[in-house]
PDB file of C-alpha atoms in Angstrom:
ATOM      1  CA  MET A   1      19.250 -29.682 -24.399  1.00 84.00           C
ATOM      2  CA  VAL A   2      16.593 -27.934 -22.849  1.00 93.00           C
ATOM      3  CA  LYS A   3      15.825 -24.264 -21.895  1.00 97.00           C
ATOM      4  CA  ILE A   4      14.149 -23.377 -19.317  1.00 98.00           C
ATOM      5  CA  LEU A   5      13.301 -18.986 -19.907  1.00 98.00           C
ATOM      6  CA  PRO A   6      11.544 -17.010 -16.924  1.00 98.00           C
ATOM      7  CA  VAL A   7       8.543 -14.768 -18.438  1.00 98.00           C
ATOM      8  CA  ILE A   8       8.766 -11.469 -16.774  1.00 98.00           C
ATOM      9  CA  TYR A   9       6.294  -8.897 -16.050  1.00 97.00           C
ATOM     10  CA  ARG A  10       5.621  -7.853 -12.549  1.00 96.00           C
ATOM     11  CA  GLU A  11       8.555  -6.634  -9.508  1.00 95.00           C
ATOM     12  CA  GLY A  12       9.004  -5.268  -7.134  1.00 94.00           C
ATOM     13  CA  GLY A  13       6.169  -6.345  -4.534  1.00 95.00           C
ATOM     14  CA  PHE A  14       6.017  -8.085  -1.678  1.00 96.00           C
ATOM     15  CA  ALA A  15       3.287 -10.848   0.557  1.00 97.00           C
ATOM     16  CA  THR A  16       2.781 -10.173   3.663  1.00 97.00           C
ATOM     17  CA  GLN A  17       3.970 -14.349   6.332  1.00 98.00           C
ATOM     18  CA  PRO A  18       0.409 -14.032   6.925  1.00 98.00           C
ATOM     19  CA  PHE A  19      -1.603 -14.471   3.371  1.00 98.00           C
ATOM     20  CA  ALA A  20       1.627 -16.584   2.471  1.00 98.00           C
ATOM     21  CA  PHE A  21       1.423 -18.736   6.102  1.00 98.00           C
ATOM     22  CA  GLY A  22      -1.563 -18.516   7.261  1.00 98.00           C
ATOM     23  CA  GLY A  23      -3.621 -20.914   5.741  1.00 98.00           C
ATOM     24  CA  GLU A  24      -4.078 -23.529   8.822  1.00 98.00           C
ATOM     25  CA  GLU A  25      -2.376 -21.902  11.485  1.00 98.00           C
ATOM     26  CA  GLY A  26      -4.828 -18.245  10.602  1.00 98.00           C
ATOM     27  CA  PRO A  27      -3.543 -15.400   9.622  1.00 97.00           C
ATOM     28  CA  ALA A  28      -3.256 -13.897  13.587  1.00 97.00           C
ATOM     29  CA  ALA A  29      -0.862 -16.289  13.806  1.00 98.00           C
ATOM     30  CA  PHE A  30       2.236 -15.343  11.742  1.00 98.00           C
ATOM     31  CA  ASP A  31       3.978 -11.290  12.031  1.00 97.00           C
ATOM     32  CA  ALA A  32       2.175  -8.711   9.927  1.00 94.00           C
ATOM     33  CA  SER A  33       4.765  -6.871   9.413  1.00 93.00           C
ATOM     34  CA  VAL A  34       7.179  -9.603   7.629  1.00 96.00           C
ATOM     35  CA  ARG A  35       7.175  -8.958   3.974  1.00 96.00           C
ATOM     36  CA  TYR A  36       8.172 -11.416   1.921  1.00 97.00           C
ATOM     37  CA  ARG A  37       9.839 -10.468  -2.212  1.00 97.00           C
ATOM     38  CA  SER A  38       7.227 -10.920  -4.641  1.00 97.00           C
ATOM     39  CA  GLY A  39       6.523  -9.883  -8.399  1.00 97.00           C
ATOM     40  CA  LEU A  40       4.861 -12.684 -10.804  1.00 97.00           C
ATOM     41  CA  GLN A  41       6.735 -14.601 -14.520  1.00 98.00           C
ATOM     42  CA  ASN A  42       5.686 -17.511 -15.541  1.00 98.00           C
ATOM     43  CA  TYR A  43       7.890 -20.216 -17.393  1.00 98.00           C
ATOM     44  CA  LEU A  44       8.806 -20.804 -21.076  1.00 98.00           C
ATOM     45  CA  ILE A  45      10.039 -24.008 -22.160  1.00 98.00           C
ATOM     46  CA  ASP A  46      11.932 -24.529 -25.615  1.00 98.00           C
ATOM     47  CA  THR A  47      12.862 -28.963 -25.478  1.00 97.00           C
ATOM     48  CA  GLY A  48      14.583 -28.123 -29.916  1.00 96.00           C
ATOM     49  CA  ASP A  49      11.458 -29.761 -30.590  1.00 96.00           C
ATOM     50  CA  GLU A  50       8.531 -27.591 -29.391  1.00 97.00           C
ATOM     51  CA  VAL A  51       8.613 -24.695 -27.287  1.00 98.00           C
ATOM     52  CA  ILE A  52       6.071 -24.978 -24.450  1.00 98.00           C
ATOM     53  CA  LEU A  53       4.768 -22.409 -22.399  1.00 98.00           C
ATOM     54  CA  VAL A  54       3.875 -23.425 -17.933  1.00 98.00           C
ATOM     55  CA  ASP A  55       0.993 -20.385 -17.928  1.00 98.00           C
ATOM     56  CA  THR A  56       0.165 -17.090 -19.452  1.00 97.00           C
ATOM     57  CA  GLY A  57       0.734 -14.198 -17.299  1.00 95.00           C
ATOM     58  CA  LEU A  58      -2.230 -11.394 -16.150  1.00 94.00           C
ATOM     59  CA  PRO A  59      -4.420 -10.330 -19.849  1.00 94.00           C
ATOM     60  CA  ALA A  60      -2.993  -6.509 -21.099  1.00 92.00           C
ATOM     61  CA  GLY A  61      -4.507  -3.784 -19.926  1.00 90.00           C
ATOM     62  CA  THR A  62      -5.114  -5.539 -15.633  1.00 92.00           C
ATOM     63  CA  PRO A  63      -4.186  -2.152 -14.060  1.00 90.00           C
ATOM     64  CA  GLU A  64      -1.829  -2.615 -10.712  1.00 89.00           C
ATOM     65  CA  GLU A  65      -1.954  -2.476  -7.344  1.00 88.00           C
ATOM     66  CA  SER A  66      -1.744   0.070  -5.275  1.00 87.00           C
ATOM     67  CA  PRO A  67      -0.441  -0.443  -1.946  1.00 89.00           C
ATOM     68  CA  ASP A  68      -1.057   0.836   1.267  1.00 85.00           C
ATOM     69  CA  GLU A  69      -0.015  -1.119   5.246  1.00 84.00           C
ATOM     70  CA  THR A  70      -2.988  -3.024   5.762  1.00 88.00           C
ATOM     71  CA  THR A  71      -2.346  -5.147   1.980  1.00 92.00           C
ATOM     72  CA  LEU A  72      -1.382  -8.430   2.450  1.00 94.00           C
ATOM     73  CA  ILE A  73      -0.156  -9.622  -1.208  1.00 95.00           C
ATOM     74  CA  TYR A  74       1.314  -6.785  -3.418  1.00 94.00           C
ATOM     75  CA  THR A  75       2.740  -8.651  -7.084  1.00 94.00           C
ATOM     76  CA  GLY A  76       4.578  -5.430  -7.399  1.00 94.00           C
ATOM     77  CA  HIS A  77       5.187  -3.221 -10.357  1.00 92.00           C
ATOM     78  CA  ASP A  78       4.414  -3.596 -14.579  1.00 94.00           C
ATOM     79  CA  VAL A  79       7.901  -4.232 -16.249  1.00 94.00           C
ATOM     80  CA  ALA A  80       5.816  -5.741 -19.262  1.00 95.00           C
ATOM     81  CA  PRO A  81       2.730  -7.022 -20.664  1.00 95.00           C
ATOM     82  CA  TYR A  82       3.125 -11.023 -20.715  1.00 97.00           C
ATOM     83  CA  MET A  83       2.820 -10.796 -24.312  1.00 97.00           C
ATOM     84  CA  ASP A  84       6.064  -8.084 -24.713  1.00 97.00           C
ATOM     85  CA  ALA A  85       8.194 -10.322 -22.234  1.00 97.00           C
ATOM     86  CA  LEU A  86       7.792 -13.318 -24.294  1.00 98.00           C
ATOM     87  CA  ALA A  87       8.698 -11.325 -27.751  1.00 97.00           C
ATOM     88  CA  ALA A  88      11.761  -9.448 -25.358  1.00 97.00           C
ATOM     89  CA  LEU A  89      12.959 -13.763 -24.585  1.00 98.00           C
ATOM     90  CA  GLY A  90      12.697 -14.250 -28.850  1.00 97.00           C
ATOM     91  CA  TYR A  91       9.473 -16.266 -28.932  1.00 98.00           C
ATOM     92  CA  SER A  92       5.552 -15.800 -30.915  1.00 97.00           C
ATOM     93  CA  PRO A  93       2.893 -17.077 -30.366  1.00 98.00           C
ATOM     94  CA  GLU A  94       2.916 -19.384 -33.458  1.00 97.00           C
ATOM     95  CA  GLN A  95       6.116 -21.502 -32.310  1.00 98.00           C
ATOM     96  CA  VAL A  96       4.052 -22.349 -28.733  1.00 98.00           C
ATOM     97  CA  THR A  97       2.656 -25.929 -29.068  1.00 98.00           C
ATOM     98  CA  LYS A  98       1.403 -26.452 -25.134  1.00 98.00           C
ATOM     99  CA  VAL A  99       0.443 -24.831 -23.355  1.00 98.00           C
ATOM    100  CA  LEU A 100       0.390 -25.974 -19.358  1.00 98.00           C
ATOM    101  CA  LEU A 101      -2.073 -24.604 -17.514  1.00 98.00           C
ATOM    102  CA  THR A 102      -1.397 -24.985 -13.832  1.00 98.00           C
ATOM    103  CA  HIS A 103      -4.842 -23.470 -13.117  1.00 98.00           C
ATOM    104  CA  LYS A 104      -7.774 -21.193 -13.442  1.00 97.00           C
ATOM    105  CA  HIS A 105      -6.088 -17.967 -11.649  1.00 95.00           C
ATOM    106  CA  ALA A 106      -5.559 -15.322 -14.335  1.00 92.00           C
ATOM    107  CA  ASP A 107      -2.386 -14.401 -13.534  1.00 93.00           C
ATOM    108  CA  HIS A 108      -1.906 -18.316 -14.611  1.00 97.00           C
ATOM    109  CA  SER A 109      -4.749 -18.092 -17.604  1.00 97.00           C
ATOM    110  CA  GLY A 110      -4.700 -14.019 -19.071  1.00 96.00           C
ATOM    111  CA  GLU A 111      -3.671 -14.584 -22.147  1.00 97.00           C
ATOM    112  CA  LEU A 112      -4.772 -17.929 -22.935  1.00 98.00           C
ATOM    113  CA  LYS A 113      -6.421 -16.209 -26.306  1.00 96.00           C
ATOM    114  CA  SER A 114      -2.946 -14.940 -27.913  1.00 97.00           C
ATOM    115  CA  PHE A 115      -1.846 -18.856 -28.267  1.00 98.00           C
ATOM    116  CA  PRO A 116      -4.470 -20.454 -30.867  1.00 95.00           C
ATOM    117  CA  ASN A 117      -3.390 -23.129 -32.065  1.00 93.00           C
ATOM    118  CA  ALA A 118      -1.256 -23.871 -28.848  1.00 98.00           C
ATOM    119  CA  GLN A 119      -3.070 -27.069 -27.254  1.00 98.00           C
ATOM    120  CA  VAL A 120      -3.909 -26.049 -23.803  1.00 98.00           C
ATOM    121  CA  TRP A 121      -4.016 -28.961 -20.669  1.00 98.00           C
ATOM    122  CA  VAL A 122      -5.537 -28.480 -18.379  1.00 98.00           C
ATOM    123  CA  ASN A 123      -6.563 -30.788 -15.260  1.00 98.00           C
ATOM    124  CA  GLU A 124      -9.878 -32.471 -15.716  1.00 98.00           C
ATOM    125  CA  HIS A 125     -11.155 -31.157 -12.878  1.00 98.00           C
ATOM    126  CA  GLU A 126     -10.307 -27.665 -14.175  1.00 96.00           C
ATOM    127  CA  ALA A 127     -11.550 -27.561 -18.313  1.00 96.00           C
ATOM    128  CA  ASP A 128     -15.709 -25.865 -16.728  1.00 96.00           C
ATOM    129  CA  ALA A 129     -13.736 -22.883 -15.375  1.00 95.00           C
ATOM    130  CA  ASP A 130     -15.351 -20.033 -15.942  1.00 91.00           C
ATOM    131  CA  GLU A 131     -11.557 -17.928 -17.036  1.00 92.00           C
ATOM    132  CA  LEU A 132     -11.253 -20.624 -19.690  1.00 95.00           C
ATOM    133  CA  ALA A 133     -14.200 -20.343 -21.300  1.00 93.00           C
ATOM    134  CA  GLY A 134     -14.639 -20.018 -25.165  1.00 93.00           C
ATOM    135  CA  LEU A 135     -11.046 -21.784 -25.773  1.00 95.00           C
ATOM    136  CA  GLN A 136     -11.056 -24.129 -27.985  1.00 95.00           C
ATOM    137  CA  ASN A 137      -8.333 -25.527 -27.916  1.00 97.00           C
ATOM    138  CA  LEU A 138      -8.184 -26.910 -24.623  1.00 98.00           C
ATOM    139  CA  VAL A 139      -7.137 -30.222 -24.110  1.00 98.00           C
ATOM    140  CA  PRO A 140      -9.033 -31.508 -20.501  1.00 98.00           C
ATOM    141  CA  ILE A 141      -6.173 -33.666 -19.100  1.00 98.00           C
ATOM    142  CA  SER A 142      -6.579 -37.646 -16.716  1.00 98.00           C
ATOM    143  CA  PHE A 143      -3.079 -37.690 -15.954  1.00 98.00           C
ATOM    144  CA  ILE A 144      -3.291 -41.401 -18.122  1.00 98.00           C
ATOM    145  CA  ASP A 145       0.925 -42.563 -17.453  1.00 98.00           C
ATOM    146  CA  GLY A 146       0.357 -43.440 -13.418  1.00 98.00           C
ATOM    147  CA  ALA A 147       2.540 -42.318 -10.740  1.00 98.00           C
ATOM    148  CA  TYR A 148       6.606 -39.691 -11.417  1.00 98.00           C
ATOM    149  CA  LYS A 149       8.924 -40.194  -8.662  1.00 98.00           C
ATOM    150  CA  ASN A 150       6.164 -40.191  -5.349  1.00 98.00           C
ATOM    151  CA  PHE A 151       3.038 -37.713  -7.123  1.00 98.00           C
ATOM    152  CA  PRO A 152       0.512 -40.741  -7.992  1.00 98.00           C
ATOM    153  CA  GLU A 153      -1.055 -38.843 -11.161  1.00 98.00           C
ATOM    154  CA  SER A 154       1.121 -37.872 -13.925  1.00 98.00           C
ATOM    155  CA  GLN A 155       0.785 -37.657 -17.860  1.00 98.00           C
ATOM    156  CA  LYS A 156       3.990 -37.300 -20.503  1.00 98.00           C
ATOM    157  CA  VAL A 157       4.326 -33.820 -22.076  1.00 98.00           C
ATOM    158  CA  ALA A 158       7.898 -34.870 -24.187  1.00 97.00           C
ATOM    159  CA  ASP A 159      10.824 -35.828 -23.648  1.00 96.00           C
ATOM    160  CA  GLY A 160      11.229 -35.305 -19.897  1.00 97.00           C
ATOM    161  CA  VAL A 161       8.840 -33.539 -18.726  1.00 98.00           C
ATOM    162  CA  TRP A 162       6.360 -33.990 -16.665  1.00 98.00           C
ATOM    163  CA  PHE A 163       3.238 -33.025 -16.422  1.00 98.00           C
ATOM    164  CA  ILE A 164       1.615 -33.699 -12.535  1.00 98.00           C
ATOM    165  CA  ARG A 165      -1.785 -33.257 -11.055  1.00 98.00           C
ATOM    166  CA  ALA A 166      -1.415 -31.861  -7.730  1.00 98.00           C
ATOM    167  CA  GLU A 167      -4.853 -30.315  -6.739  1.00 98.00           C
ATOM    168  CA  GLY A 168      -5.771 -27.813  -3.606  1.00 98.00           C
ATOM    169  CA  HIS A 169      -4.926 -24.358  -3.533  1.00 98.00           C
ATOM    170  CA  THR A 170      -7.653 -24.932  -6.340  1.00 97.00           C
ATOM    171  CA  LYS A 171      -9.488 -28.197  -7.407  1.00 96.00           C
ATOM    172  CA  GLY A 172      -7.535 -28.434 -11.129  1.00 97.00           C
ATOM    173  CA  ASN A 173      -4.132 -27.789  -9.645  1.00 98.00           C
ATOM    174  CA  ALA A 174      -1.174 -29.046 -11.622  1.00 98.00           C
ATOM    175  CA  ILE A 175       2.706 -28.365 -11.577  1.00 98.00           C
ATOM    176  CA  VAL A 176       5.130 -29.494 -13.955  1.00 98.00           C
ATOM    177  CA  ILE A 177       9.182 -30.952 -13.632  1.00 98.00           C
ATOM    178  CA  VAL A 178      11.072 -30.816 -16.008  1.00 98.00           C
ATOM    179  CA  GLU A 179      14.146 -33.764 -15.914  1.00 98.00           C
ATOM    180  CA  ASP A 180      18.264 -32.184 -16.706  1.00 96.00           C
ATOM    181  CA  ALA A 181      19.801 -35.699 -17.022  1.00 93.00           C
ATOM    182  CA  GLU A 182      23.222 -33.964 -17.662  1.00 93.00           C
ATOM    183  CA  GLU A 183      23.242 -32.326 -14.655  1.00 95.00           C
ATOM    184  CA  GLY A 184      20.821 -34.184 -12.866  1.00 97.00           C
ATOM    185  CA  LEU A 185      18.978 -32.229 -11.669  1.00 98.00           C
ATOM    186  CA  PHE A 186      14.848 -31.126 -12.158  1.00 98.00           C
ATOM    187  CA  TYR A 187      12.893 -28.322 -11.970  1.00 98.00           C
ATOM    188  CA  LEU A 188       9.741 -28.287 -10.490  1.00 98.00           C
ATOM    189  CA  ILE A 189       7.324 -26.110 -12.363  1.00 98.00           C
ATOM    190  CA  HIS A 190       4.230 -24.942  -9.539  1.00 97.00           C
ATOM    191  CA  GLY A 191       1.573 -22.510  -9.784  1.00 87.00           C
ATOM    192  CA  ASP A 192       1.519 -21.657  -6.569  1.00 96.00           C
ATOM    193  CA  VAL A 193       1.631 -24.676  -4.130  1.00 98.00           C
ATOM    194  CA  THR A 194       3.538 -21.716  -2.339  1.00 98.00           C
ATOM    195  CA  TYR A 195       3.733 -17.756  -2.996  1.00 98.00           C
ATOM    196  CA  VAL A 196       6.959 -17.278  -1.291  1.00 98.00           C
ATOM    197  CA  ASP A 197       9.889 -19.821  -1.247  1.00 98.00           C
ATOM    198  CA  GLU A 198      10.017 -19.405   2.771  1.00 98.00           C
ATOM    199  CA  ALA A 199       6.543 -20.783   2.426  1.00 98.00           C
ATOM    200  CA  LEU A 200       7.972 -24.085   1.501  1.00 98.00           C
ATOM    201  CA  TYR A 201      11.061 -23.760   3.170  1.00 98.00           C
ATOM    202  CA  ALA A 202       8.515 -23.628   7.602  1.00 98.00           C
ATOM    203  CA  ASN A 203       6.352 -26.118   5.653  1.00 98.00           C
ATOM    204  CA  LYS A 204       3.353 -23.044   5.333  1.00 98.00           C
ATOM    205  CA  LEU A 205      -0.212 -23.403   2.724  1.00 98.00           C
ATOM    206  CA  SER A 206      -1.208 -19.917   2.348  1.00 98.00           C
ATOM    207  CA  VAL A 207      -4.408 -18.237   3.330  1.00 97.00           C
ATOM    208  CA  VAL A 208      -5.847 -18.977  -0.932  1.00 97.00           C
ATOM    209  CA  PHE A 209      -6.871 -22.307  -1.164  1.00 97.00           C
ATOM    210  CA  GLU A 210     -10.455 -24.520  -2.015  1.00 97.00           C
ATOM    211  CA  ASP A 211      -9.367 -28.044  -0.830  1.00 98.00           C
ATOM    212  CA  LEU A 212      -7.545 -27.526   2.395  1.00 98.00           C
ATOM    213  CA  PRO A 213      -6.692 -31.022   2.717  1.00 98.00           C
ATOM    214  CA  ALA A 214      -5.734 -31.269  -1.018  1.00 98.00           C
ATOM    215  CA  ALA A 215      -2.774 -28.433  -0.180  1.00 98.00           C
ATOM    216  CA  ARG A 216      -1.960 -29.713   2.269  1.00 98.00           C
ATOM    217  CA  GLU A 217      -1.014 -33.038   0.362  1.00 98.00           C
ATOM    218  CA  THR A 218       0.464 -31.797  -2.520  1.00 98.00           C
ATOM    219  CA  MET A 219       2.280 -29.208  -0.301  1.00 98.00           C
ATOM    220  CA  ASP A 220       3.881 -32.225   1.594  1.00 98.00           C
ATOM    221  CA  ARG A 221       4.703 -34.232  -1.493  1.00 98.00           C
ATOM    222  CA  VAL A 222       6.501 -31.461  -3.006  1.00 98.00           C
ATOM    223  CA  ARG A 223       8.637 -31.185   0.791  1.00 98.00           C
ATOM    224  CA  GLU A 224       8.916 -34.803  -0.264  1.00 98.00           C
ATOM    225  CA  PHE A 225      10.611 -35.038  -3.893  1.00 98.00           C
ATOM    226  CA  VAL A 226      12.519 -31.602  -3.898  1.00 98.00           C
ATOM    227  CA  ALA A 227      13.803 -33.730   0.460  1.00 98.00           C
ATOM    228  CA  LYS A 228      15.261 -36.898  -2.583  1.00 98.00           C
ATOM    229  CA  ASN A 229      15.057 -35.162  -5.633  1.00 98.00           C
ATOM    230  CA  PRO A 230      18.084 -32.643  -6.646  1.00 98.00           C
ATOM    231  CA  THR A 231      15.180 -30.078  -7.266  1.00 98.00           C
ATOM    232  CA  VAL A 232      14.801 -26.423  -8.362  1.00 98.00           C
ATOM    233  CA  TYR A 233      12.351 -24.689  -6.957  1.00 98.00           C
ATOM    234  CA  LEU A 234      10.783 -22.283  -9.774  1.00 98.00           C
ATOM    235  CA  SER A 235       6.955 -20.001  -7.630  1.00 98.00           C
ATOM    236  CA  THR A 236       5.434 -17.067  -9.802  1.00 97.00           C
ATOM    237  CA  HIS A 237       4.942 -15.062  -7.775  1.00 97.00           C
ATOM    238  CA  THR A 238       8.595 -14.602  -6.157  1.00 97.00           C
ATOM    239  CA  PRO A 239      12.260 -13.554  -7.947  1.00 97.00           C
ATOM    240  CA  GLN A 240      13.235 -16.116  -5.872  1.00 97.00           C
ATOM    241  CA  GLY A 241      11.756 -18.532  -9.061  1.00 98.00           C
ATOM    242  CA  PRO A 242      13.837 -16.545 -11.789  1.00 97.00           C
ATOM    243  CA  GLU A 243      17.151 -16.264  -9.383  1.00 97.00           C
ATOM    244  CA  ASN A 244      16.183 -20.438  -8.559  1.00 98.00           C
ATOM    245  CA  LEU A 245      17.180 -20.521 -11.710  1.00 98.00           C
ATOM    246  CA  ALA A 246      19.515 -18.366 -13.024  1.00 97.00           C
ATOM    247  CA  ALA A 247      21.851 -20.284  -9.939  1.00 97.00           C
ATOM    248  CA  LYS A 248      20.788 -24.062 -10.827  1.00 97.00           C
ATOM    249  CA  ARG A 249      19.920 -23.813  -6.952  1.00 97.00           C
ATOM    250  CA  VAL A 250      18.975 -26.677  -5.489  1.00 98.00           C
ATOM    251  CA  VAL A 251      16.876 -26.703  -2.533  1.00 98.00           C
ATOM    252  CA  ASP A 252      17.687 -27.710   1.385  1.00 98.00           C
ATOM    253  CA  LEU A 253      15.117 -27.027   3.429  1.00 98.00           C
ATOM    254  CA  ALA A 254      17.717 -28.148   6.437  1.00 97.00           C
ATOM    255  CA  ASN A 255      19.251 -24.395   5.314  1.00 96.00           C
ATOM    256  CA  PRO A 256      16.564 -22.133   4.559  1.00 95.00           C
ATOM    257  CA  PRO A 257      18.129 -19.649   2.016  1.00 90.00           C
ATOM    258  CA  GLU A 258      18.350 -15.575   3.523  1.00 92.00           C
ATOM    259  CA  THR A 259      15.430 -13.958   3.006  1.00 94.00           C
ATOM    260  CA  ILE A 260      16.174 -10.262   0.966  1.00 93.00           C
ATOM    261  CA  PRO A 261      14.492  -7.335   2.573  1.00 91.00           C
ATOM    262  CA  VAL A 262      11.524  -6.187   0.191  1.00 93.00           C
ATOM    263  CA  GLY A 263      12.549  -3.351  -1.211  1.00 80.00           C
ATOM    264  CA  GLU A 264      10.856   0.638  -0.915  1.00 72.00           C
ATOM    265  CA  ILE A 265       7.403   0.264  -2.438  1.00 71.00           C
ATOM    266  CA  THR A 266       5.797   2.932  -4.676  1.00 62.00           C
ATOM    267  CA  PHE A 267       2.169   3.954  -3.684  1.00 59.00           C
ATOM    268  CA  LYS A 268      -0.049   5.429  -6.388  1.00 63.00           C
ATOM    269  CA  THR A 269      -2.438   7.438  -7.605  1.00 64.00           C
ATOM    270  CA  ARG A 270      -6.134   5.651  -7.720  1.00 75.00           C
ATOM    271  CA  THR A 271      -9.062   5.478  -9.926  1.00 82.00           C
ATOM    272  CA  GLY A 272     -11.191   4.011  -7.556  1.00 88.00           C
ATOM    273  CA  LYS A 273     -11.060   0.606  -9.125  1.00 91.00           C
ATOM    274  CA  TYR A 274     -10.039  -2.355  -7.139  1.00 91.00           C
ATOM    275  CA  VAL A 275      -8.478  -6.316  -7.902  1.00 90.00           C
ATOM    276  CA  CYS A 276      -8.823  -9.293  -6.528  1.00 90.00           C
ATOM    277  CA  SER A 277      -5.590 -10.481  -5.338  1.00 82.00           C
ATOM    278  CA  VAL A 278      -6.655 -14.479  -6.123  1.00 84.00           C
ATOM    279  CA  CYS A 279      -7.496 -14.428 -10.049  1.00 88.00           C
ATOM    280  CA  GLY A 280      -7.081 -11.045 -10.519  1.00 86.00           C
ATOM    281  CA  TYR A 281     -10.506 -10.020 -11.740  1.00 91.00           C
ATOM    282  CA  VAL A 282     -10.966  -6.773 -11.559  1.00 91.00           C
ATOM    283  CA  TYR A 283     -13.791  -4.940 -10.181  1.00 94.00           C
ATOM    284  CA  ASP A 284     -15.361  -1.547 -12.657  1.00 93.00           C
ATOM    285  CA  PRO A 285     -17.245   0.880 -10.365  1.00 92.00           C
ATOM    286  CA  GLU A 286     -18.172   2.568 -13.195  1.00 91.00           C
ATOM    287  CA  ALA A 287     -19.806  -1.081 -14.408  1.00 94.00           C
ATOM    288  CA  GLY A 288     -20.669  -2.076 -10.892  1.00 95.00           C
ATOM    289  CA  ASP A 289     -21.643  -6.026 -10.846  1.00 96.00           C
ATOM    290  CA  ALA A 290     -25.051  -6.974 -12.451  1.00 94.00           C
ATOM    291  CA  SER A 291     -24.436 -10.722 -11.441  1.00 95.00           C
ATOM    292  CA  GLN A 292     -24.629  -9.601  -7.507  1.00 95.00           C
ATOM    293  CA  GLY A 293     -27.036  -6.669  -8.416  1.00 94.00           C
ATOM    294  CA  VAL A 294     -24.848  -4.762  -8.094  1.00 95.00           C
ATOM    295  CA  ALA A 295     -25.298  -1.700 -10.247  1.00 94.00           C
ATOM    296  CA  ALA A 296     -23.567  -0.020 -12.003  1.00 93.00           C
ATOM    297  CA  GLY A 297     -22.023   3.640 -10.557  1.00 93.00           C
ATOM    298  CA  THR A 298     -21.486   2.311  -6.833  1.00 95.00           C
ATOM    299  CA  PRO A 299     -17.885   2.007  -4.970  1.00 92.00           C
ATOM    300  CA  PHE A 300     -15.891  -0.505  -4.143  1.00 94.00           C
ATOM    301  CA  GLU A 301     -16.703   0.440  -0.304  1.00 91.00           C
ATOM    302  CA  GLU A 302     -20.299   0.485  -0.059  1.00 93.00           C
ATOM    303  CA  LEU A 303     -20.638  -2.978  -1.901  1.00 95.00           C
ATOM    304  CA  PRO A 304     -21.550  -5.530   0.373  1.00 94.00           C
ATOM    305  CA  ASP A 305     -20.157  -7.314   3.391  1.00 92.00           C
ATOM    306  CA  ASP A 306     -20.888  -9.913   1.887  1.00 94.00           C
ATOM    307  CA  TRP A 307     -19.789  -9.293  -2.000  1.00 97.00           C
ATOM    308  CA  ARG A 308     -17.933 -11.785  -3.567  1.00 94.00           C
ATOM    309  CA  CYS A 309     -15.296 -11.541  -5.895  1.00 94.00           C
ATOM    310  CA  PRO A 310     -17.810 -13.086  -8.764  1.00 93.00           C
ATOM    311  CA  ARG A 311     -15.009 -14.684 -10.348  1.00 90.00           C
ATOM    312  CA  CYS A 312     -12.798 -16.644  -7.623  1.00 90.00           C
ATOM    313  CA  LYS A 313     -15.761 -16.302  -4.936  1.00 90.00           C
ATOM    314  CA  GLN A 314     -13.305 -14.371  -2.736  1.00 89.00           C
ATOM    315  CA  PRO A 315     -14.939 -11.346  -0.255  1.00 92.00           C
ATOM    316  CA  LYS A 316     -13.524  -8.538  -0.892  1.00 91.00           C
ATOM    317  CA  THR A 317     -10.192  -8.445   2.170  1.00 87.00           C
ATOM    318  CA  LYS A 318      -8.617 -10.156  -1.263  1.00 86.00           C
ATOM    319  CA  PHE A 319      -8.655  -6.903  -3.453  1.00 90.00           C
ATOM    320  CA  ASN A 320      -6.273  -4.755  -3.662  1.00 84.00           C
ATOM    321  CA  PRO A 321      -7.087  -0.701  -5.182  1.00 86.00           C
ATOM    322  CA  ALA A 322      -5.348  -0.442  -8.968  1.00 84.00           C
TER     323      ALA A 322
END
């Protein structure tokens, strides 16, 4: 029997409605005072024959963000480094046979280097991403096994496990679907199709995308799939994912679940570093950014207005203080 487990490494965060819903209408169309619960986890699939990871968390040592009233998304406080959270589930890196990468961003790819003996499956359109440079175990996937349900391109990973092209959030985004034949359920593990489940039910895209039309097409296909197949929806950025998994809660688009209020947010002393809320890049003022001519010792606040994240090219507004 296939077993799916969440690898939980941050909790207690929030995502604002403009961030989670504002991709098409624009953030100004939504209420910044509305916050949804956020956190960070990835997932492990144990088929009995293989141990498969879907993404590999933030790199060890990534600093926590320090939110304030203007913060659009706060991923929460550390529970444990990703590798420690994996070990707490009873698994070692040597047991992992495959990593299915939903996309390049560091909260999904950050510990790939810790699995040198596993195949790292990645959408062929993202195999050249800077975040994946130097990895010798990448397997670019061209989705050769035809359609899976209403998704046009898929590749079989193992019996009942499918890797599916689902682009938009990034140019090489993918999702994973696991079939539970005994209970007649489908587990849809995704890389930021939505940041919170409320966006799936409301049919809203987040403000983070590389190809908006493709992101809309992916959302439409996901909603069509969950409408036709009993699906447990497993997200990366919200505790709703592990909660759905534990309860085997099936998506019912006509009946959104009640939103649980965000708990108390802890404000911490700031270090002067800033973290990209999209890809996890850390701007350290002591180092500056030689790639854009920013001298060492330059505070984040003094970066030019047109400065962009060196990794994912997002503007300064997407950074949170650490």
